[in-house]
């Protein structure tokens, strides 16, 4: 009943906005509209709010798949949780054995607005997107928070039959998913339990490159910070500063990554598109940037990437349509019928 009540409350808020389609389209310098109702301790260093479709304080033997959906820069986890619920429902029988998880990376303005406990983790407005350390209560990387979620999922006392974990994001959340696929350390705990991990990167504005080569080199040449993290390997945050770019790339190549690209996400003036020179050097719009990045990875010398590129025909910058498309459902729940791999 609690889960149904929560969904009903979120649905009311959801109806007054267009959640995923408008992702990143509004100012992020105001408090969020809702705070996630569950909590996870991140190494005893702070508490991370998150939404859960089932209570994971008790054993969940019926769960064989966990899907983590990452919000964008608006920190609107409530809307993402509703969209995750929509995708789960669209998956039919394939979604019934899934646990849906939506973490929330808050900012100081959210803590103040809701008078949250001092141990609630909070980051700068955008630093959490690239794995920066929290501002308080301790300098915990946002990637460490994701590590903590994966560690929880590796607990066989709670998840005796878990087989697959999917880390997915659209737009701003897609940026986080792509960087965490490069940097994340949490996969090791799942691998020890023979649990597979997949990363789904849908329509992000930019990608982290492993070289200084860009699709539009003239723009890169006029952009001094074009190769800084989160666009490249220079100036990486402490979470991944002690690992060489070569080692990060080798790990990324071996990880299972699906790039979901809407064929109509082609507006170079989209209000939510990253128009910094660092992003512009990667291509004129999201669809082009995604294919250019996948092509660049395929030409690298670290072996054939364990990556797939799936075009989602007829869809633009709309997360609901992306994740509930045939390819979106295939990426999240292994439902057959995508057929859009390039």
CSV table of C-alpha atoms in Angstrom, one decimal:
chain,number,residue,atom,x,y,z
A,1,UNK,CA,0.0,0.0,0.0
A,2,UNK,CA,2.8,2.4,0.8
A,3,UNK,CA,4.3,1.9,-2.7
A,4,UNK,CA,0.9,2.5,-4.3
A,5,UNK,CA,0.4,5.7,-2.3
A,6,UNK,CA,3.8,6.9,-3.2
A,7,UNK,CA,3.2,6.3,-6.9
A,8,UNK,CA,-0.1,8.1,-6.7
A,9,UNK,CA,1.5,11.2,-5.1
A,10,UNK,CA,4.2,11.2,-7.6
A,11,UNK,CA,1.8,10.8,-10.4
A,12,UNK,CA,-0.1,14.0,-9.4
A,13,UNK,CA,3.2,15.9,-9.6
A,14,UNK,CA,4.1,14.2,-12.8
A,15,UNK,CA,0.9,15.2,-14.5
A,16,UNK,CA,1.8,18.9,-14.1
A,17,UNK,CA,5.1,18.5,-15.9
A,18,UNK,CA,6.6,16.5,-18.8
A,19,UNK,CA,9.3,14.7,-16.8
A,20,UNK,CA,11.8,13.1,-19.1
A,21,UNK,CA,11.0,15.1,-22.2
A,22,UNK,CA,11.7,18.3,-20.3
A,23,UNK,CA,14.7,17.0,-18.5
A,24,UNK,CA,17.4,19.6,-17.9
A,25,UNK,CA,15.1,22.2,-19.6
A,26,UNK,CA,14.4,24.2,-16.4
A,27,UNK,CA,16.6,26.0,-14.0
A,28,UNK,CA,18.3,23.6,-11.5
A,29,UNK,CA,19.0,26.4,-9.0
A,30,UNK,CA,15.8,25.9,-7.1
A,31,UNK,CA,14.8,23.2,-4.6
A,32,UNK,CA,13.4,19.9,-5.9
A,33,UNK,CA,9.7,19.3,-5.6
A,34,UNK,CA,10.0,16.0,-3.7
A,35,UNK,CA,12.5,14.1,-1.7
A,36,UNK,CA,12.9,10.4,-2.1
A,37,UNK,CA,11.5,8.5,0.8
A,38,UNK,CA,14.1,5.6,1.3
A,39,UNK,CA,17.6,6.0,2.6
A,40,UNK,CA,20.9,4.2,2.1
A,41,UNK,CA,24.0,4.6,4.1
A,42,UNK,CA,27.1,5.2,1.9
A,43,UNK,CA,30.0,3.7,3.9
A,44,UNK,CA,28.8,5.3,7.1
A,45,UNK,CA,29.7,8.7,5.6
A,46,UNK,CA,26.2,10.0,4.8
A,47,UNK,CA,22.7,9.0,3.8
A,48,UNK,CA,21.6,8.9,0.2
A,49,UNK,CA,17.8,9.4,-0.6
A,50,UNK,CA,16.3,7.0,-3.1
A,51,UNK,CA,13.1,5.5,-4.4
A,52,UNK,CA,12.6,1.7,-4.3
A,53,UNK,CA,9.8,-0.3,-5.8
A,54,UNK,CA,10.2,-2.9,-3.1
A,55,UNK,CA,11.4,-2.8,0.5
A,56,UNK,CA,15.0,-4.2,0.4
A,57,UNK,CA,15.4,-4.4,4.1
A,58,UNK,CA,13.8,-7.9,3.8
A,59,UNK,CA,14.8,-10.8,1.5
A,60,UNK,CA,13.4,-10.5,-2.0
A,61,UNK,CA,13.7,-13.9,-3.5
A,62,UNK,CA,11.3,-13.0,-6.4
A,63,UNK,CA,13.7,-10.3,-7.7
A,64,UNK,CA,16.0,-11.5,-10.5
A,65,UNK,CA,16.8,-8.0,-12.1
A,66,UNK,CA,17.5,-4.6,-10.6
A,67,UNK,CA,17.2,-1.5,-12.8
A,68,UNK,CA,18.8,1.7,-11.5
A,69,UNK,CA,17.5,4.8,-13.3
A,70,UNK,CA,19.5,8.0,-12.9
A,71,UNK,CA,18.0,11.4,-12.9
A,72,UNK,CA,19.4,14.5,-14.7
A,73,UNK,CA,20.6,17.8,-13.5
A,74,UNK,CA,17.1,18.8,-12.1
A,75,UNK,CA,17.6,16.2,-9.4
A,76,UNK,CA,13.9,15.2,-10.1
A,77,UNK,CA,14.0,11.7,-8.9
A,78,UNK,CA,10.3,11.6,-8.3
A,79,UNK,CA,9.6,12.1,-12.0
A,80,UNK,CA,12.3,9.5,-13.0
A,81,UNK,CA,10.7,7.1,-10.5
A,82,UNK,CA,7.4,7.5,-12.3
A,83,UNK,CA,9.0,7.0,-15.6
A,84,UNK,CA,10.8,3.9,-14.3
A,85,UNK,CA,7.5,2.6,-13.1
A,86,UNK,CA,6.0,3.2,-16.6
A,87,UNK,CA,8.8,1.3,-18.3
A,88,UNK,CA,8.4,-1.6,-15.8
A,89,UNK,CA,4.7,-1.8,-16.6
A,90,UNK,CA,5.3,-1.7,-20.3
A,91,UNK,CA,7.7,-4.6,-19.9
A,92,UNK,CA,4.8,-6.8,-18.8
A,93,UNK,CA,5.8,-10.2,-17.4
A,94,UNK,CA,9.5,-9.3,-18.0
A,95,UNK,CA,9.2,-6.4,-15.5
A,96,UNK,CA,7.4,-8.3,-12.7
A,97,UNK,CA,10.7,-9.7,-11.3
A,98,UNK,CA,12.5,-6.4,-11.4
A,99,UNK,CA,13.4,-4.0,-8.6
A,100,UNK,CA,13.3,-0.4,-9.8
A,101,UNK,CA,15.8,2.0,-8.0
A,102,UNK,CA,16.1,5.8,-8.5
A,103,UNK,CA,18.8,7.5,-6.3
A,104,UNK,CA,18.6,11.2,-5.7
A,105,UNK,CA,21.7,13.4,-5.6
A,106,UNK,CA,20.6,16.5,-3.7
A,107,UNK,CA,22.1,20.0,-3.4
A,108,UNK,CA,22.4,22.3,-0.4
A,109,UNK,CA,19.3,24.2,-1.5
A,110,UNK,CA,17.3,21.0,-1.2
A,111,UNK,CA,18.6,20.3,2.3
A,112,UNK,CA,17.7,23.8,3.5
A,113,UNK,CA,14.3,23.9,1.8
A,114,UNK,CA,13.2,20.6,3.4
A,115,UNK,CA,15.2,20.9,6.7
A,116,UNK,CA,16.7,17.5,6.1
A,117,UNK,CA,19.0,15.8,8.6
A,118,UNK,CA,22.6,16.9,8.7
A,119,UNK,CA,23.7,13.4,7.6
A,120,UNK,CA,21.9,13.7,4.2
A,121,UNK,CA,24.5,13.8,1.4
A,122,UNK,CA,24.5,16.9,-0.8
A,123,UNK,CA,26.6,17.9,-3.8
A,124,UNK,CA,27.2,21.0,-5.8
A,125,UNK,CA,24.5,21.7,-8.4
A,126,UNK,CA,26.3,19.8,-11.1
A,127,UNK,CA,29.4,18.3,-9.7
A,128,UNK,CA,27.7,15.0,-8.8
A,129,UNK,CA,27.2,14.3,-12.5
A,130,UNK,CA,30.9,13.6,-12.9
A,131,UNK,CA,31.7,11.9,-9.7
A,132,UNK,CA,32.7,14.9,-7.6
A,133,UNK,CA,32.9,14.6,-3.8
A,134,UNK,CA,29.9,15.7,-1.7
A,135,UNK,CA,30.0,19.0,0.0
A,136,UNK,CA,28.7,17.5,3.3
A,137,UNK,CA,28.5,15.7,5.6
A,138,UNK,CA,31.7,14.0,4.2
A,139,UNK,CA,33.5,14.2,0.8
A,140,UNK,CA,31.8,11.1,-0.7
A,141,UNK,CA,31.9,10.8,-4.5
A,142,UNK,CA,28.5,10.5,-6.2
A,143,UNK,CA,30.1,7.4,-7.8
A,144,UNK,CA,30.7,6.0,-4.3
A,145,UNK,CA,27.0,6.4,-3.7
A,146,UNK,CA,26.3,4.2,-6.8
A,147,UNK,CA,28.9,1.8,-5.5
A,148,UNK,CA,26.9,1.5,-2.3
A,149,UNK,CA,23.8,0.6,-4.2
A,150,UNK,CA,25.6,-2.1,-6.1
A,151,UNK,CA,27.1,-3.4,-2.9
A,152,UNK,CA,23.6,-3.7,-1.4
A,153,UNK,CA,22.4,-5.6,-4.5
A,154,UNK,CA,25.3,-8.0,-4.1
A,155,UNK,CA,24.0,-9.2,-0.7
A,156,UNK,CA,22.7,-12.7,-1.4
A,157,UNK,CA,20.8,-12.7,1.9
A,158,UNK,CA,18.5,-10.1,0.4
A,159,UNK,CA,18.8,-11.0,-3.2
A,160,UNK,CA,19.3,-14.7,-3.4
A,161,UNK,CA,18.2,-14.9,-7.1
A,162,UNK,CA,19.4,-11.7,-8.6
A,163,UNK,CA,21.0,-12.3,-12.0
A,164,UNK,CA,21.2,-8.9,-13.7
A,165,UNK,CA,21.7,-5.2,-12.7
A,166,UNK,CA,21.1,-2.4,-15.2
A,167,UNK,CA,22.4,1.1,-14.7
A,168,UNK,CA,20.5,3.4,-17.0
A,169,UNK,CA,20.0,7.0,-17.6
A,170,UNK,CA,18.5,9.4,-20.2
A,171,UNK,CA,19.8,12.9,-21.0
A,172,UNK,CA,21.6,14.1,-17.9
A,173,UNK,CA,21.2,10.7,-16.4
A,174,UNK,CA,22.7,9.2,-19.5
A,175,UNK,CA,25.8,11.3,-18.9
A,176,UNK,CA,26.1,9.9,-15.4
A,177,UNK,CA,25.6,6.4,-16.7
A,178,UNK,CA,28.3,6.7,-19.3
A,179,UNK,CA,30.8,8.2,-16.8
A,180,UNK,CA,30.0,5.6,-14.2
A,181,UNK,CA,30.5,2.8,-16.8
A,182,UNK,CA,34.0,4.2,-17.1
A,183,UNK,CA,34.8,4.9,-13.5
A,184,UNK,CA,32.5,2.7,-11.4
A,185,UNK,CA,34.1,0.3,-8.9
A,186,UNK,CA,30.8,-1.3,-7.7
A,187,UNK,CA,30.6,-3.9,-10.4
A,188,UNK,CA,33.3,-6.0,-8.7
A,189,UNK,CA,31.1,-6.9,-5.8
A,190,UNK,CA,28.4,-8.1,-8.2
A,191,UNK,CA,30.8,-10.0,-10.4
A,192,UNK,CA,31.9,-12.0,-7.3
A,193,UNK,CA,28.3,-13.1,-6.9
A,194,UNK,CA,28.0,-13.9,-10.7
A,195,UNK,CA,25.6,-11.1,-11.3
A,196,UNK,CA,25.9,-9.4,-14.7
A,197,UNK,CA,25.9,-5.6,-15.1
A,198,UNK,CA,24.8,-3.6,-18.1
A,199,UNK,CA,25.0,0.2,-18.6
A,200,UNK,CA,22.3,1.9,-20.7
A,201,UNK,CA,23.3,5.4,-22.0
A,202,UNK,CA,20.3,7.2,-23.6
A,203,UNK,CA,20.6,10.5,-25.5
A,204,UNK,CA,23.3,12.2,-23.3
A,205,UNK,CA,24.6,15.6,-24.4
A,206,UNK,CA,28.3,14.5,-24.1
A,207,UNK,CA,30.7,11.6,-23.5
A,208,UNK,CA,34.0,11.2,-21.9
A,209,UNK,CA,36.7,10.6,-24.5
A,210,UNK,CA,40.0,8.7,-23.9
A,211,UNK,CA,42.1,10.7,-26.4
A,212,UNK,CA,42.4,14.3,-27.5
A,213,UNK,CA,40.8,13.5,-30.9
A,214,UNK,CA,37.3,15.0,-31.5
A,215,UNK,CA,34.8,14.8,-34.3
A,216,UNK,CA,35.1,18.6,-34.8
A,217,UNK,CA,38.8,19.3,-34.2
A,218,UNK,CA,38.6,23.0,-35.1
A,219,UNK,CA,36.2,23.6,-32.2
A,220,UNK,CA,38.4,21.5,-29.9
A,221,UNK,CA,41.4,23.6,-30.9
A,222,UNK,CA,39.7,26.8,-29.8
A,223,UNK,CA,38.5,25.3,-26.5
A,224,UNK,CA,41.2,25.1,-23.8
A,225,UNK,CA,39.2,22.7,-21.5
A,226,UNK,CA,37.9,20.4,-24.2
A,227,UNK,CA,39.7,17.4,-22.7
A,228,UNK,CA,39.0,18.0,-19.1
A,229,UNK,CA,36.8,15.5,-17.2
A,230,UNK,CA,33.8,15.0,-17.8
A,231,UNK,CA,34.6,15.4,-21.5
A,232,UNK,CA,38.0,13.8,-21.5
A,233,UNK,CA,40.6,12.4,-19.2
A,234,UNK,CA,42.4,15.5,-17.9
A,235,UNK,CA,41.7,16.8,-14.4
A,236,UNK,CA,39.8,13.7,-13.2
A,237,UNK,CA,38.2,13.9,-9.7
A,238,UNK,CA,39.8,11.9,-6.8
A,239,UNK,CA,37.5,8.9,-7.2
A,240,UNK,CA,39.2,8.0,-10.5
A,241,UNK,CA,42.4,10.1,-10.3
A,242,UNK,CA,44.6,7.2,-9.2
A,243,UNK,CA,43.7,5.0,-12.2
A,244,UNK,CA,45.4,5.6,-15.5
A,245,UNK,CA,43.3,6.5,-18.6
A,246,UNK,CA,44.5,3.3,-20.3
A,247,UNK,CA,43.2,1.2,-17.4
A,248,UNK,CA,39.9,3.1,-17.4
A,249,UNK,CA,39.6,2.6,-21.1
A,250,UNK,CA,40.3,-1.1,-20.9
A,251,UNK,CA,37.7,-1.6,-18.2
A,252,UNK,CA,35.2,0.4,-20.2
A,253,UNK,CA,35.8,-1.6,-23.3
A,254,UNK,CA,35.1,-4.8,-21.5
A,255,UNK,CA,31.9,-3.6,-19.8
A,256,UNK,CA,28.5,-4.2,-21.5
A,257,UNK,CA,27.2,-0.8,-22.7
A,258,UNK,CA,24.2,-0.1,-24.8
A,259,UNK,CA,23.9,3.4,-26.4
A,260,UNK,CA,20.2,4.2,-27.1
A,261,UNK,CA,20.0,7.1,-29.6
A,262,UNK,CA,16.8,8.7,-30.7
A,263,UNK,CA,16.9,9.3,-34.4
A,264,UNK,CA,15.0,12.6,-34.0
A,265,UNK,CA,17.3,14.0,-31.2
A,266,UNK,CA,18.9,16.2,-33.8
A,267,UNK,CA,18.1,19.8,-32.8
A,268,UNK,CA,21.4,21.7,-32.4
A,269,UNK,CA,19.5,24.4,-30.5
A,270,UNK,CA,17.6,22.2,-28.1
A,271,UNK,CA,17.2,24.2,-24.9
A,272,UNK,CA,18.7,21.3,-22.8
A,273,UNK,CA,21.6,20.5,-25.1
A,274,UNK,CA,25.1,21.1,-23.7
A,275,UNK,CA,26.3,23.9,-25.9
A,276,UNK,CA,29.7,24.4,-24.2
A,277,UNK,CA,32.7,24.3,-26.6
A,278,UNK,CA,33.7,21.0,-24.9
A,279,UNK,CA,30.4,19.4,-25.9
A,280,UNK,CA,30.2,21.2,-29.3
A,281,UNK,CA,33.5,19.6,-30.3
A,282,UNK,CA,31.8,16.2,-30.0
A,283,UNK,CA,29.2,17.0,-32.7
A,284,UNK,CA,26.2,19.3,-33.5
A,285,UNK,CA,23.5,17.4,-31.6
A,286,UNK,CA,22.9,14.3,-29.5
A,287,UNK,CA,22.3,11.8,-32.2
A,288,UNK,CA,25.4,12.7,-34.0
A,289,UNK,CA,27.5,12.9,-30.9
A,290,UNK,CA,26.4,9.4,-29.8
A,291,UNK,CA,27.3,7.8,-33.2
A,292,UNK,CA,30.6,9.7,-33.4
A,293,UNK,CA,31.6,8.5,-29.9
A,294,UNK,CA,30.7,4.9,-30.6
A,295,UNK,CA,32.6,5.0,-33.9
A,296,UNK,CA,35.7,6.5,-32.1
A,297,UNK,CA,35.6,3.8,-29.5
A,298,UNK,CA,35.4,1.1,-32.2
A,299,UNK,CA,38.6,2.5,-33.8
A,300,UNK,CA,40.6,2.4,-30.6
A,301,UNK,CA,43.3,-0.2,-30.0
A,302,UNK,CA,41.9,-1.7,-26.7
A,303,UNK,CA,40.1,-4.5,-28.5
A,304,UNK,CA,36.5,-4.7,-29.7
A,305,UNK,CA,34.2,-2.8,-27.3
A,306,UNK,CA,31.5,-4.9,-25.6
A,307,UNK,CA,29.2,-2.0,-26.7
A,308,UNK,CA,26.1,-1.8,-28.9
A,309,UNK,CA,24.4,1.1,-30.6
A,310,UNK,CA,20.7,1.0,-31.0
A,311,UNK,CA,18.8,3.6,-32.9
A,312,UNK,CA,15.3,4.4,-31.6
A,313,UNK,CA,13.4,5.4,-34.8
A,314,UNK,CA,11.1,8.3,-34.7
A,315,UNK,CA,11.9,9.4,-31.1
A,316,UNK,CA,13.6,12.7,-30.1
A,317,UNK,CA,14.6,13.9,-26.7
A,318,UNK,CA,11.9,12.1,-24.7
A,319,UNK,CA,13.0,9.6,-22.0
A,320,UNK,CA,9.6,8.0,-21.6
A,321,UNK,CA,9.4,7.1,-25.3
A,322,UNK,CA,13.1,6.0,-25.3
A,323,UNK,CA,12.8,3.7,-22.4
A,324,UNK,CA,9.4,2.2,-23.4
A,325,UNK,CA,10.4,1.7,-27.0
A,326,UNK,CA,11.2,-1.8,-28.2
A,327,UNK,CA,14.9,-1.1,-27.9
A,328,UNK,CA,14.5,0.6,-24.5
A,329,UNK,CA,12.6,-2.4,-23.1
A,330,UNK,CA,15.2,-4.7,-24.6
A,331,UNK,CA,18.0,-2.8,-23.0
A,332,UNK,CA,16.3,-2.7,-19.6
A,333,UNK,CA,14.5,-6.0,-19.4
A,334,UNK,CA,15.9,-8.2,-22.3
A,335,UNK,CA,12.6,-8.2,-24.1
A,336,UNK,CA,13.2,-9.5,-27.7
A,337,UNK,CA,12.3,-7.4,-30.7
A,338,UNK,CA,14.6,-4.4,-30.9
A,339,UNK,CA,16.3,-5.1,-34.2
A,340,UNK,CA,17.8,-1.6,-34.4
A,341,UNK,CA,21.4,-2.3,-33.8
A,342,UNK,CA,23.7,-0.5,-36.2
